[in-house]
Coordinates of C-alpha atoms in Angstrom, one line a residue:
Chain A
X9 CA 8.8 48.9 1.2
X10 CA 8.0 52.6 1.6
X11 CA 6.1 53.8 4.6
X12 CA 3.2 54.7 2.4
X13 CA 2.7 51.0 1.8
X14 CA 3.2 50.3 5.5
X15 CA 0.5 52.8 6.3
X16 CA -2.0 50.9 4.1
X17 CA -1.3 47.4 5.3
X18 CA -2.6 45.4 8.2
X19 CA -2.5 41.8 9.4
X20 CA -5.6 40.0 8.0
X21 CA -5.1 36.7 9.9
X22 CA -8.4 35.1 10.9
X23 CA -9.6 36.2 14.3
X24 CA -7.3 39.2 14.5
X25 CA -9.4 42.3 15.2
X26 CA -6.7 44.9 15.5
X27 CA -4.0 44.1 12.9
X28 CA -2.9 47.8 12.4
X29 CA -0.4 49.3 12.5
X30 CA 2.1 46.5 11.9
X31 CA 5.3 46.9 13.9
X32 CA 8.5 47.2 11.9
X33 CA 11.5 45.0 12.5
X34 CA 14.4 46.7 10.9
X35 CA 17.4 44.9 9.4
X36 CA 18.3 47.2 6.6
X37 CA 16.9 50.6 5.7
X38 CA 17.9 52.4 2.5
X39 CA 17.0 55.9 1.2
X40 CA 15.8 56.2 -2.4
X41 CA 15.3 59.8 -3.6
X42 CA 11.9 60.4 -5.2
X43 CA 10.8 63.6 -7.1
X44 CA 9.1 66.0 -4.7
X45 CA 5.4 66.3 -5.7
X46 CA 3.5 68.5 -3.3
X47 CA 0.2 67.9 -5.1
X48 CA 0.5 64.2 -4.6
X49 CA 1.4 64.7 -0.9
X50 CA -1.7 66.9 -0.4
X51 CA -3.8 64.3 -2.2
X52 CA -2.5 61.5 0.0
X53 CA -2.5 63.3 3.4
X54 CA -6.1 62.7 4.4
X55 CA -5.7 58.9 3.8
X56 CA -2.6 58.6 6.0
X57 CA -2.9 57.4 9.6
X58 CA -0.5 60.0 11.1
X59 CA 0.3 58.2 14.4
X60 CA 1.3 55.1 12.5
X61 CA 3.5 57.1 10.2
X62 CA 5.3 58.9 13.0
X63 CA 5.9 55.6 14.8
X64 CA 7.1 53.8 11.7
X65 CA 9.3 56.7 10.7
X66 CA 11.0 56.7 14.2
X67 CA 11.6 53.0 13.9
X68 CA 13.3 53.5 10.6
X69 CA 15.6 56.2 12.1
X70 CA 13.8 59.4 11.0
X71 CA 12.3 61.1 14.1
X72 CA 11.7 64.5 12.5
X73 CA 7.9 64.3 12.0
X74 CA 5.6 66.3 14.3
X75 CA 3.6 64.2 16.7
X76 CA 0.3 65.4 15.2
X77 CA -0.5 67.0 11.9
X78 CA -3.5 68.7 10.3
X79 CA -4.4 69.9 6.8
X80 CA -3.3 73.5 7.6
X81 CA 0.3 72.3 7.8
X82 CA 0.3 71.3 4.1
X83 CA 1.1 74.9 3.3
X84 CA 4.4 74.7 4.9
X85 CA 7.2 73.6 2.6
X86 CA 9.3 72.4 5.5
X87 CA 6.5 70.1 6.7
X88 CA 5.9 68.8 3.1
X89 CA 9.6 68.0 2.7
X90 CA 9.6 66.0 6.0
X91 CA 6.3 64.3 5.1
X92 CA 7.7 63.5 1.6
X93 CA 10.9 62.0 3.0
X94 CA 9.2 59.9 5.5
X95 CA 6.4 58.6 3.3
X96 CA 8.2 58.0 0.1
X97 CA 12.0 58.0 0.5
X98 CA 12.6 55.6 3.4
X99 CA 12.7 52.0 2.3
X100 CA 12.7 48.9 4.4
X101 CA 14.8 46.7 2.2
X102 CA 15.2 43.8 4.7
X103 CA 13.2 43.2 7.8
X104 CA 9.7 42.2 8.8
X105 CA 6.3 43.5 9.7
X106 CA 4.9 42.1 12.9
X107 CA 1.2 41.6 13.6
X108 CA 0.5 43.8 16.7
X109 CA -2.0 41.2 18.1
X110 CA -0.3 37.8 17.4
X111 CA 3.3 38.8 16.8
X112 CA 3.1 36.9 13.4
X113 CA 6.1 37.9 11.3
X114 CA 5.5 39.1 7.7
X115 CA 9.0 39.0 6.1
X116 CA 10.2 41.9 4.0
X117 CA 12.9 40.8 1.6
X118 CA 14.4 42.8 -1.3
X119 CA 11.9 45.5 -0.3
X120 CA 8.8 43.3 -1.0
X121 CA 6.5 42.6 2.0
X122 CA 5.1 39.1 1.9
X123 CA 1.5 39.4 3.1
X124 CA 0.4 35.9 2.1
X125 CA -1.1 33.9 5.0
X126 CA -0.3 30.4 6.1
X127 CA -2.8 27.6 5.8
X128 CA -4.0 27.8 9.4
X129 CA -4.4 31.6 9.2
X130 CA -7.0 31.6 6.4
X131 CA -10.7 31.4 7.1
X132 CA -11.8 28.2 5.4
X133 CA -15.1 26.5 5.5
X134 CA -14.6 22.8 5.0
X135 CA -17.8 21.9 3.2
X136 CA -17.3 19.4 0.5
X137 CA -18.9 20.6 -2.7
X138 CA -21.2 18.3 -4.6
X139 CA -20.7 17.7 -8.3
X140 CA -17.0 16.9 -8.2
X141 CA -17.5 13.2 -8.9
X142 CA -19.9 13.7 -11.8
X143 CA -17.3 16.1 -13.2
X144 CA -14.6 13.4 -13.1
X145 CA -17.0 10.8 -14.5
X146 CA -17.8 13.0 -17.4
X147 CA -14.1 13.7 -18.0
X148 CA -13.3 10.0 -18.0
X149 CA -16.2 9.2 -20.3
X150 CA -15.1 11.8 -22.8
X151 CA -11.7 10.1 -22.9
X152 CA -13.1 6.6 -23.3
X153 CA -13.6 6.4 -27.0
X154 CA -10.0 7.5 -27.7
X155 CA -8.5 4.9 -25.3
X156 CA -10.9 2.3 -26.6
X157 CA -9.8 2.7 -30.2
X158 CA -6.2 3.1 -29.6
X159 CA -6.3 -0.2 -27.7
X160 CA -7.9 -1.9 -30.7
X161 CA -5.2 -0.7 -32.9
Chain B
X14 CA -17.3 72.0 -33.8
X15 CA -17.2 68.9 -36.0
X16 CA -13.8 67.4 -36.8
X17 CA -12.7 64.6 -39.1
X18 CA -11.2 61.9 -36.9
X19 CA -9.1 59.3 -38.8
X20 CA -8.3 56.1 -36.9
X21 CA -5.6 53.5 -37.4
X22 CA -7.3 50.4 -38.8
X23 CA -6.7 48.5 -35.6
X24 CA -8.7 47.4 -32.5
X25 CA -11.9 48.8 -34.1
X26 CA -13.9 48.4 -30.9
X27 CA -11.5 50.4 -28.8
X28 CA -11.3 53.5 -31.0
X29 CA -14.3 55.6 -30.0
X30 CA -14.2 54.7 -26.3
X31 CA -10.5 55.9 -26.2
X32 CA -11.5 59.3 -27.8
X33 CA -14.4 59.6 -25.3
X34 CA -12.2 58.8 -22.3
X35 CA -9.5 61.3 -23.4
X36 CA -12.2 63.9 -24.1
X37 CA -13.3 63.5 -20.5
X38 CA -9.7 63.7 -19.3
X39 CA -9.0 66.9 -21.2
X40 CA -12.2 68.5 -19.9
X41 CA -14.5 68.4 -23.0
X42 CA -17.5 67.8 -20.7
X43 CA -16.9 70.5 -18.1
X44 CA -16.1 73.6 -20.1
X45 CA -17.4 76.6 -18.2
X46 CA -14.7 77.4 -15.6
X47 CA -17.0 79.1 -13.1
X48 CA -19.0 76.0 -12.2
X49 CA -16.6 73.4 -13.3
X50 CA -16.5 71.8 -9.9
X51 CA -20.3 71.4 -9.7
X52 CA -20.3 70.1 -13.3
X53 CA -17.7 67.6 -12.4
X54 CA -19.8 66.2 -9.5
X55 CA -22.9 66.1 -11.8
X56 CA -21.0 64.3 -14.5
X57 CA -19.7 61.7 -12.1
X58 CA -23.3 61.0 -11.1
X59 CA -24.3 60.6 -14.8
X60 CA -21.4 59.3 -16.8
X61 CA -23.7 58.5 -19.7
X62 CA -23.8 62.3 -20.4
X63 CA -20.1 62.0 -21.1
X64 CA -20.3 60.7 -24.6
X65 CA -19.4 62.5 -27.7
X66 CA -21.5 63.1 -30.8
X67 CA -20.3 60.9 -33.7
X68 CA -21.2 60.9 -37.4
X69 CA -20.1 58.7 -40.3
X70 CA -19.2 60.0 -43.7
X71 CA -21.8 59.3 -46.4
X72 CA -22.0 55.6 -47.3
X73 CA -19.3 54.6 -44.8
X74 CA -19.4 51.4 -42.8
X75 CA -19.1 51.8 -39.0
X76 CA -15.7 50.0 -39.2
X77 CA -14.4 52.8 -41.5
X78 CA -11.3 54.6 -40.3
X79 CA -13.1 57.9 -41.1
X80 CA -15.4 59.4 -38.5
X81 CA -16.7 62.9 -37.7
X82 CA -16.7 63.9 -34.0
X83 CA -18.0 67.0 -32.3
X84 CA -15.4 68.5 -30.0
X85 CA -15.4 71.8 -28.2
X86 CA -12.1 73.3 -29.4
X87 CA -8.9 72.8 -31.5
X88 CA -7.0 72.7 -28.2
X89 CA -9.0 69.7 -26.8
X90 CA -8.9 68.0 -30.2
X91 CA -5.1 68.3 -30.4
X92 CA -4.7 67.1 -26.8
X93 CA -6.9 64.0 -27.5
X94 CA -5.0 63.2 -30.7
X95 CA -1.5 63.7 -29.2
X96 CA -2.3 61.4 -26.3
X97 CA -4.3 58.8 -28.2
X98 CA -2.9 55.5 -29.4
X99 CA -5.6 54.7 -32.1
X100 CA -6.2 58.2 -33.6
X101 CA -4.1 58.7 -36.7
X102 CA -5.1 62.4 -36.8
X103 CA -7.8 64.9 -36.1
X104 CA -8.4 67.4 -38.9
X105 CA -10.5 70.5 -39.6
X106 CA -12.4 69.4 -42.6
X107 CA -12.3 72.0 -45.4
X108 CA -14.2 69.9 -47.9
X109 CA -15.3 66.5 -49.0
X110 CA -16.8 65.0 -52.1
X111 CA -17.2 61.9 -54.3
X112 CA -15.4 63.6 -57.2
X113 CA -12.7 66.3 -57.5
X114 CA -15.3 68.7 -58.8
X115 CA -17.4 68.2 -55.7
X116 CA -14.4 68.5 -53.5
X117 CA -13.4 71.8 -55.2
X118 CA -16.9 73.2 -54.7
X119 CA -16.9 72.2 -51.1
X120 CA -13.5 73.8 -50.3
X121 CA -14.4 77.0 -52.1
X122 CA -17.6 77.1 -50.1
X123 CA -15.8 76.7 -46.8
X124 CA -15.8 80.1 -45.1
X125 CA -12.7 82.3 -45.8
X126 CA -12.4 83.4 -42.1
X127 CA -11.6 79.7 -41.3
X128 CA -9.2 79.2 -44.2
X129 CA -7.3 82.5 -44.6
X130 CA -5.4 82.5 -41.2
X131 CA -3.6 79.3 -42.4
X132 CA -2.8 80.5 -45.9
X133 CA -0.8 83.7 -45.0
X134 CA 2.4 84.6 -46.8
X135 CA 4.6 84.4 -43.7
X136 CA 3.6 80.8 -42.9
X137 CA 4.9 77.5 -44.4
X138 CA 2.8 74.6 -45.4
X139 CA 2.8 71.0 -46.7
X140 CA 0.1 68.9 -48.5
X141 CA 0.2 65.1 -48.0
X142 CA -1.9 62.7 -50.1
X143 CA -3.0 59.6 -48.3
X144 CA -5.3 56.8 -49.3
X145 CA -7.1 54.0 -47.5
X146 CA -7.1 50.5 -49.0
X147 CA -5.2 51.3 -52.2
X148 CA -1.9 52.8 -53.4
X149 CA -1.5 56.1 -55.2
X150 CA 1.6 56.5 -57.2
X151 CA 4.1 59.4 -56.7
X152 CA 3.1 61.0 -60.0
X153 CA -0.6 60.7 -59.2
X154 CA 0.0 62.3 -55.8
X155 CA 1.8 65.2 -57.4
X156 CA -1.0 65.7 -59.9
X157 CA -3.5 65.8 -57.1
X158 CA -1.5 68.4 -55.1
X159 CA -1.1 70.6 -58.2
X160 CA -4.9 70.3 -58.6
X161 CA -5.3 72.4 -55.5
X162 CA -4.2 75.6 -57.3
X163 CA -7.6 77.0 -56.6
X164 CA -6.8 77.3 -52.9
X165 CA -5.0 80.7 -52.5
X166 CA -1.8 79.4 -50.7
X167 CA 0.4 82.4 -50.1
X168 CA 3.1 80.8 -47.9
X169 CA 6.1 78.8 -48.9
X170 CA 6.3 75.0 -49.0
X171 CA 8.3 73.3 -46.3
X172 CA 8.3 69.6 -46.3
X173 CA 10.3 69.0 -43.1
X174 CA 8.8 71.3 -40.6
X175 CA 5.8 73.2 -41.9
X176 CA 3.6 75.5 -39.8
X177 CA 0.4 74.0 -41.3
X178 CA -0.1 70.5 -42.6
X179 CA -2.9 69.8 -45.1
X180 CA -4.1 66.3 -46.0
X181 CA -6.0 64.9 -49.0
X182 CA -7.4 61.5 -48.0
X183 CA -9.1 59.2 -50.4
X184 CA -11.0 56.0 -50.1
X185 CA -12.0 54.0 -53.2
X186 CA -13.7 50.8 -54.0
X187 CA -10.8 48.4 -53.7
X188 CA -12.7 45.5 -55.3
X189 CA -11.7 42.6 -53.0
X190 CA -12.8 42.7 -49.4
X191 CA -9.6 41.6 -47.6
X192 CA -10.9 42.3 -44.2
X193 CA -11.3 46.0 -44.8
X194 CA -14.7 47.7 -44.3
X195 CA -16.6 47.8 -47.6
X196 CA -16.5 51.0 -49.6
X197 CA -19.5 51.7 -51.7
X198 CA -18.3 54.8 -53.4
X199 CA -15.2 56.8 -53.9
X200 CA -14.9 59.6 -51.3
X201 CA -12.2 62.2 -50.7
X202 CA -11.5 64.5 -47.8
X203 CA -9.4 67.6 -47.6
X204 CA -8.5 69.2 -44.2
X205 CA -6.0 70.9 -42.0
X206 CA -4.2 68.8 -39.4
X207 CA -5.1 69.7 -35.8
X208 CA -3.2 66.9 -34.1
X209 CA -1.7 63.4 -34.6
X210 CA -0.9 60.5 -32.4
X211 CA 2.5 59.7 -31.2
X212 CA 2.9 56.1 -32.2
X213 CA 6.7 56.3 -31.7
X214 CA 5.8 55.4 -28.2
X215 CA 5.1 51.8 -29.3
X216 CA 8.5 50.8 -30.7
X217 CA 10.1 52.3 -27.6
X218 CA 8.0 50.3 -25.2
X219 CA 7.6 47.1 -27.4
X220 CA 7.8 43.9 -25.4
X221 CA 10.5 42.4 -27.4
X222 CA 13.0 44.9 -26.1
X223 CA 11.9 44.7 -22.5
X224 CA 14.3 43.0 -20.0
X225 CA 11.8 41.2 -17.8
X226 CA 8.8 39.5 -19.3
X227 CA 6.3 37.0 -18.2
X228 CA 4.1 34.8 -20.4
X229 CA 1.1 37.1 -20.0
X230 CA 2.8 40.5 -20.2
X231 CA 0.5 43.1 -21.6
X232 CA 1.6 44.4 -24.9
X233 CA 2.6 48.1 -24.9
X234 CA -0.2 49.3 -27.2
X235 CA -2.9 47.7 -25.0
X236 CA -1.2 48.9 -21.8
X237 CA -1.4 52.5 -23.1
X238 CA -5.0 52.0 -24.2
X239 CA -5.9 50.8 -20.7
X240 CA -4.2 53.8 -19.2
X241 CA -6.2 56.1 -21.4
X242 CA -9.4 54.3 -20.5
X243 CA -8.5 54.8 -16.8
X244 CA -7.9 58.6 -17.3
X245 CA -4.3 58.3 -16.1
X246 CA -2.7 61.6 -15.5
X247 CA 0.3 63.0 -13.6
X248 CA 0.0 62.7 -9.8
X249 CA -2.8 60.0 -9.9
X250 CA -2.3 56.8 -8.0
X251 CA -2.9 53.6 -10.0
X252 CA -3.0 50.1 -8.6
X253 CA -2.8 46.7 -10.3
X254 CA -3.7 43.8 -8.0
X255 CA -2.3 41.2 -10.5
X256 CA 0.9 43.2 -11.3
X257 CA 3.1 40.3 -12.7
X258 CA 6.0 41.9 -14.5
X259 CA 4.5 45.3 -14.3
X260 CA 3.6 45.7 -18.0
X261 CA 0.3 47.5 -17.3
X262 CA 1.7 49.8 -14.7
X263 CA 4.5 50.8 -17.1
X264 CA 1.8 52.3 -19.5
X265 CA 0.3 54.2 -16.5
X266 CA 3.7 55.4 -15.3
X267 CA 4.5 56.7 -18.8
X268 CA 1.5 59.0 -18.5
X269 CA 2.7 60.3 -15.2
X270 CA 0.8 58.2 -12.6
X271 CA 2.2 57.0 -9.3
X272 CA 1.9 53.2 -9.3
X273 CA 1.4 50.3 -6.8
X274 CA 1.1 46.6 -7.5
X275 CA 0.5 43.3 -5.9
X276 CA 0.8 39.7 -6.9
X277 CA 0.3 36.4 -5.3
X278 CA 3.5 35.0 -6.8
X279 CA 6.5 36.2 -4.8
X280 CA 9.0 35.0 -7.3
X281 CA 7.6 37.4 -9.9
X282 CA 7.5 40.6 -7.8
X283 CA 10.5 40.0 -5.6
X284 CA 13.1 38.0 -7.5
X285 CA 12.4 38.3 -11.2
X286 CA 15.3 36.8 -13.1
X287 CA 18.1 38.5 -11.2
X288 CA 19.2 41.9 -9.9
X289 CA 18.8 43.7 -13.3
X290 CA 15.9 41.7 -14.6
X291 CA 12.8 42.3 -12.5
X292 CA 9.8 44.6 -12.2
X293 CA 12.0 47.5 -10.9
X294 CA 14.5 47.2 -13.8
X295 CA 11.6 47.4 -16.3
X296 CA 10.7 50.8 -14.9
X297 CA 14.4 51.8 -14.9
X298 CA 14.8 50.7 -18.5
X299 CA 12.4 53.5 -19.6
X300 CA 13.5 56.1 -17.1
X301 CA 10.1 55.9 -15.4
X302 CA 9.6 56.6 -11.7
X303 CA 9.6 53.3 -9.7
X304 CA 6.4 51.9 -8.3
X305 CA 5.6 53.4 -4.9
X306 CA 5.0 49.9 -3.6
X307 CA 5.1 46.3 -4.7
X308 CA 3.9 43.6 -2.4
X309 CA 3.0 40.0 -2.3
X310 CA -0.7 39.7 -1.5
X311 CA -3.8 37.7 -2.3
X312 CA -6.6 39.6 -4.0
X313 CA -8.9 37.1 -2.3
X314 CA -7.8 38.3 1.1
X315 CA -6.5 41.8 0.5
X316 CA -4.2 43.0 3.4
X317 CA -5.5 46.6 3.4
X318 CA -6.1 48.1 6.9
X319 CA -9.7 48.3 8.0
X320 CA -11.1 51.8 7.3
X321 CA -8.8 52.5 4.5
X322 CA -10.8 53.4 1.4
X323 CA -10.9 55.8 -1.6
X324 CA -7.1 55.7 -2.1
X325 CA -6.6 54.8 -5.7
X326 CA -7.6 57.0 -8.7
X327 CA -7.7 54.0 -10.9
X328 CA -7.3 50.2 -10.8
X329 CA -6.1 48.7 -14.0
X330 CA -5.6 44.9 -14.4
X331 CA -5.7 41.8 -16.5
X332 CA -7.1 39.2 -14.0
X333 CA -5.8 35.7 -14.3
X334 CA -8.8 34.1 -15.8
X335 CA -7.3 30.8 -16.5
X336 CA -6.6 30.5 -20.2
X337 CA -2.9 31.4 -20.4
X338 CA -2.3 31.7 -16.6
X339 CA -4.6 30.4 -14.0
X340 CA -5.5 32.5 -10.9
X341 CA -4.4 31.4 -7.4
X342 CA -5.7 32.3 -4.0
X343 CA -4.7 31.3 -0.5
X344 CA -5.6 27.9 0.9
X345 CA -4.6 24.5 -0.6
X346 CA -6.8 22.4 -2.8
X347 CA -7.2 19.7 -0.1
X348 CA -7.8 22.4 2.5
X349 CA -10.7 24.0 0.5
X350 CA -12.1 20.5 -0.3
X351 CA -12.1 19.7 3.4
X352 CA -10.0 16.6 3.0
X353 CA -7.4 18.0 5.4
X354 CA -7.9 20.5 8.2
X355 CA -5.9 23.6 8.4
X356 CA -2.4 22.6 9.5
X357 CA 0.0 24.5 11.6
X358 CA 3.5 24.9 10.3
X359 CA 6.1 24.4 13.0
X360 CA 7.8 27.6 14.1
X361 CA 11.3 26.7 12.8
X362 CA 9.9 26.1 9.3
X363 CA 7.7 29.2 9.1
X364 CA 10.3 31.6 7.6
X365 CA 10.8 29.7 4.4
X366 CA 7.4 28.1 4.3
X367 CA 5.5 28.7 1.0
X368 CA 1.8 28.7 1.8
X369 CA -0.3 26.6 -0.5
X370 CA -2.6 28.2 -3.0
X371 CA -5.6 26.9 -4.7
X372 CA -7.1 27.7 -8.2
X373 CA -9.2 30.8 -8.2
X374 CA -12.3 30.7 -10.3
X375 CA -13.1 33.5 -12.7
X376 CA -16.4 34.4 -11.1
X377 CA -14.8 34.7 -7.6
X378 CA -11.8 36.5 -9.0
X379 CA -14.0 39.2 -10.6
X380 CA -16.2 39.4 -7.5
X381 CA -13.2 40.1 -5.3
X382 CA -11.8 42.6 -7.8
X383 CA -15.1 44.6 -7.9
X384 CA -15.3 44.5 -4.1
X385 CA -11.7 45.7 -3.6
X386 CA -12.2 48.4 -6.3
X387 CA -15.5 49.6 -4.9
X388 CA -13.8 50.2 -1.6
X389 CA -10.4 51.4 -2.7
X390 CA -11.2 53.7 -5.6
X391 CA -12.0 57.4 -5.1
X392 CA -15.5 58.5 -6.2
X393 CA -15.3 59.0 -10.0
X394 CA -12.3 56.7 -10.1
X395 CA -12.1 54.1 -12.9
X396 CA -11.8 50.3 -12.9
X397 CA -10.4 49.0 -16.2
X398 CA -10.0 45.3 -16.6
X399 CA -10.2 42.5 -19.1
X400 CA -13.1 40.0 -19.0
X401 CA -13.1 36.8 -21.0
X402 CA -16.2 35.7 -23.0
X403 CA -17.0 32.7 -25.1
X404 CA -18.2 33.4 -28.6
X405 CA -21.0 31.2 -29.7
X406 CA -22.6 31.6 -33.2
X407 CA -21.1 35.0 -33.5
X408 CA -23.3 36.4 -30.7
X409 CA -21.5 37.4 -27.7
X410 CA -22.8 37.1 -24.2
X411 CA -23.1 40.7 -23.0
X412 CA -23.9 40.0 -19.4
X413 CA -20.9 41.7 -17.9
X414 CA -20.3 41.8 -14.2
X415 CA -22.3 44.4 -12.3
X416 CA -21.9 46.2 -9.0
X417 CA -24.0 48.7 -7.2
X418 CA -21.0 51.1 -6.9
X419 CA -20.1 51.0 -10.6
X420 CA -21.4 52.1 -13.9
X421 CA -20.1 50.5 -17.1
X422 CA -19.0 53.2 -19.5
X423 CA -17.2 51.2 -22.2
X424 CA -16.8 47.6 -23.3
X425 CA -14.4 46.9 -26.1
X426 CA -14.1 43.4 -27.6
X427 CA -10.8 41.9 -28.9
X428 CA -11.4 38.6 -30.6
X429 CA -8.6 36.2 -29.7
X430 CA -9.8 33.0 -31.3
X431 CA -12.7 31.4 -33.1
X432 CA -14.2 30.6 -29.8
X433 CA -13.1 33.2 -27.3
X434 CA -12.7 36.9 -26.9
X435 CA -11.6 39.3 -24.2
X436 CA -13.5 42.5 -23.5
X437 CA -11.9 45.5 -21.9
X438 CA -14.4 46.8 -19.4
X439 CA -14.2 50.4 -18.2
X440 CA -16.3 51.2 -15.1
X441 CA -16.7 54.4 -13.1
X442 CA -17.3 54.4 -9.4
X443 CA -20.6 56.3 -8.9
X444 CA -21.6 55.2 -5.5
X445 CA -19.9 55.1 -2.1
X446 CA -18.8 51.8 -0.5
X447 CA -21.5 51.6 2.2
X448 CA -22.0 49.1 5.1
X449 CA -24.7 47.3 3.1
X450 CA -22.4 46.9 0.1
X451 CA -19.7 45.6 2.3
X452 CA -22.0 43.1 4.0
X453 CA -23.3 41.8 0.7
X454 CA -19.8 41.3 -0.4
X455 CA -18.9 39.4 2.8
X456 CA -21.9 37.0 2.4
X457 CA -21.0 36.4 -1.2
X458 CA -17.4 35.8 -0.2
X459 CA -18.4 33.1 2.3
X460 CA -20.7 31.5 -0.4
X461 CA -17.7 31.3 -2.7
X462 CA -15.7 29.6 0.0
X463 CA -18.5 27.0 0.6
X464 CA -18.9 26.2 -3.0
X465 CA -15.3 26.5 -4.0
X466 CA -15.2 23.3 -6.2
X467 CA -18.6 24.0 -7.8
X468 CA -17.5 27.5 -8.9
X469 CA -14.2 26.2 -10.1
X470 CA -15.8 23.7 -12.4
X471 CA -18.4 26.1 -13.8
X472 CA -15.9 28.8 -14.2
X473 CA -13.4 26.7 -15.9
X474 CA -12.8 28.8 -19.0
X475 CA -9.8 26.9 -20.2
X476 CA -11.6 23.7 -20.8
X477 CA -14.3 25.6 -22.6
X478 CA -11.8 27.3 -24.8
X479 CA -9.7 24.3 -25.6
X480 CA -12.2 21.4 -25.6
X481 CA -12.8 19.8 -29.0
X482 CA -15.6 21.4 -30.9
X483 CA -17.7 18.3 -31.3
X484 CA -16.5 14.9 -30.1
X485 CA -18.7 13.0 -32.5
X486 CA -17.0 13.8 -35.8
X487 CA -13.5 13.3 -34.2
X488 CA -14.5 9.8 -33.1
X489 CA -15.8 9.2 -36.6
X490 CA -12.5 10.2 -38.2
X491 CA -10.5 8.0 -35.8
X492 CA -12.9 5.1 -36.6
X493 CA -12.4 5.6 -40.3
X494 CA -8.6 5.7 -39.8
X495 CA -8.6 2.4 -38.0
X496 CA -10.7 0.8 -40.7
X497 CA -8.5 1.9 -43.5
X498 CA -5.4 0.6 -41.7
X499 CA -7.1 -2.7 -41.0

């Protein structure tokens, strides 16, 4: 998982009001080189939550991002290189993302964060829907002639 | 300027929308440089202005491979043809006619200032004879080429690598109608090639040579078409919420996009079939940049942080609408039915616990997709996805899903069976994701939750596609069988 992905994710457990940023539990970080594309970085910059990126980057062992950033810094090649490295090249291969509010662990294995919620974390309304029985009845009826005739045989 | 656009005789419904999308991508609709930015905004507000003028040759059926299209320049025409999957070639028409005499007259009447630059003594050229729906023998081809002696070619012939390529294309009444569009009258076209498609892409990317495949992997041709509909270009960020084995994102990555994907099935995105047989290895196989992110997530409960919006330039996907692969969403069947209450998994079992999922109805799936896309696409960004329809009495239901933030710009039908088709919908985001839109989506979301089972039954496409046509005759047949055996 790259930090770009981390920057976009939050914990969407029911009742959680502040699920961002997810804390990172590091077991294994790897670096994967990615082609440097300044246009893409400039395009992504306004969408990035900078504080979350700086914090995540530190946790992953790369403390070289400035504490704050603004669009003017995008002209600096040095800044872009650091931004690029932090956003795209650091990978959390094994570890977890932790919900800041509940501490719920979203495991990251083989670089894939598992954001799927458990049964008790999903908002469910338990109303039983009408029409199910008639559906089954129809289904059984449609099968009846076949069974009936095969029985005769 | 009018060009002759010749299509491959495939996916007829997809041909013109592809050319129109590529025309937009290559700037055919915002030509003047000084106010291009303003024009772009204007065009985003009115995507209906972004259609090209088309014309059919005399007596030609709309399914004909031959069309005329008005494009601003040779340069744009060439770019469209080179990038396209369904355009065989775009040609500057020098003449057309129903007989060779008519053709000669037309070519002679075509202005010299358009012809002479391509006939100079220092250039090389080649003439190819092509036909549609019939075969022309080698001798006949040579005779026809010799017949062009009235064109003052000054250059040398070079068959391998000519500077200029000329084409004689013929259609003739082929008698039997074997699925080809009817031809009323013989017609011939002569023109200079401006650009051709690169179909070599397709054997390179064909599914049968791909390492990691799923049962619903998108074939390469369609994946490229979808990328073209989505105006994929280098540096753009493309997302597929039902990524599977990554077959759609591979098409987008080939055209230079950065990609991201999610799937509810963790085995597909994380494990694949081993270390060198997974989504990553599929990208590696073609030397494409790896997806920026792959994650396991539920499109019904997307894990995007609050406030995050307008991130993706395009969302391209083939939602699991339940015919070959059914959709799943969070929450078990019993849970959604209300038979059991939400249960808590003990802490020691949480790590390896696989949360239950329930079937995801088509209507809900499409609703969620539109909502996520409305929020996460940039203004002017495109949502390209397949939508299934039932065909009844050859009339198709054209009530496609609608959304306040989107305008439908193309719908292309691909008939899959006697009873069922899929339509590739291309939508452009024309309105911002406002509080009201979000609130409406939230109410609808809760409504779906309440009536989960009802929607599931009504939206059960699979049973509609595979149910017997008419139960009565089948019963009759069985009855007769029993009688004869008795």
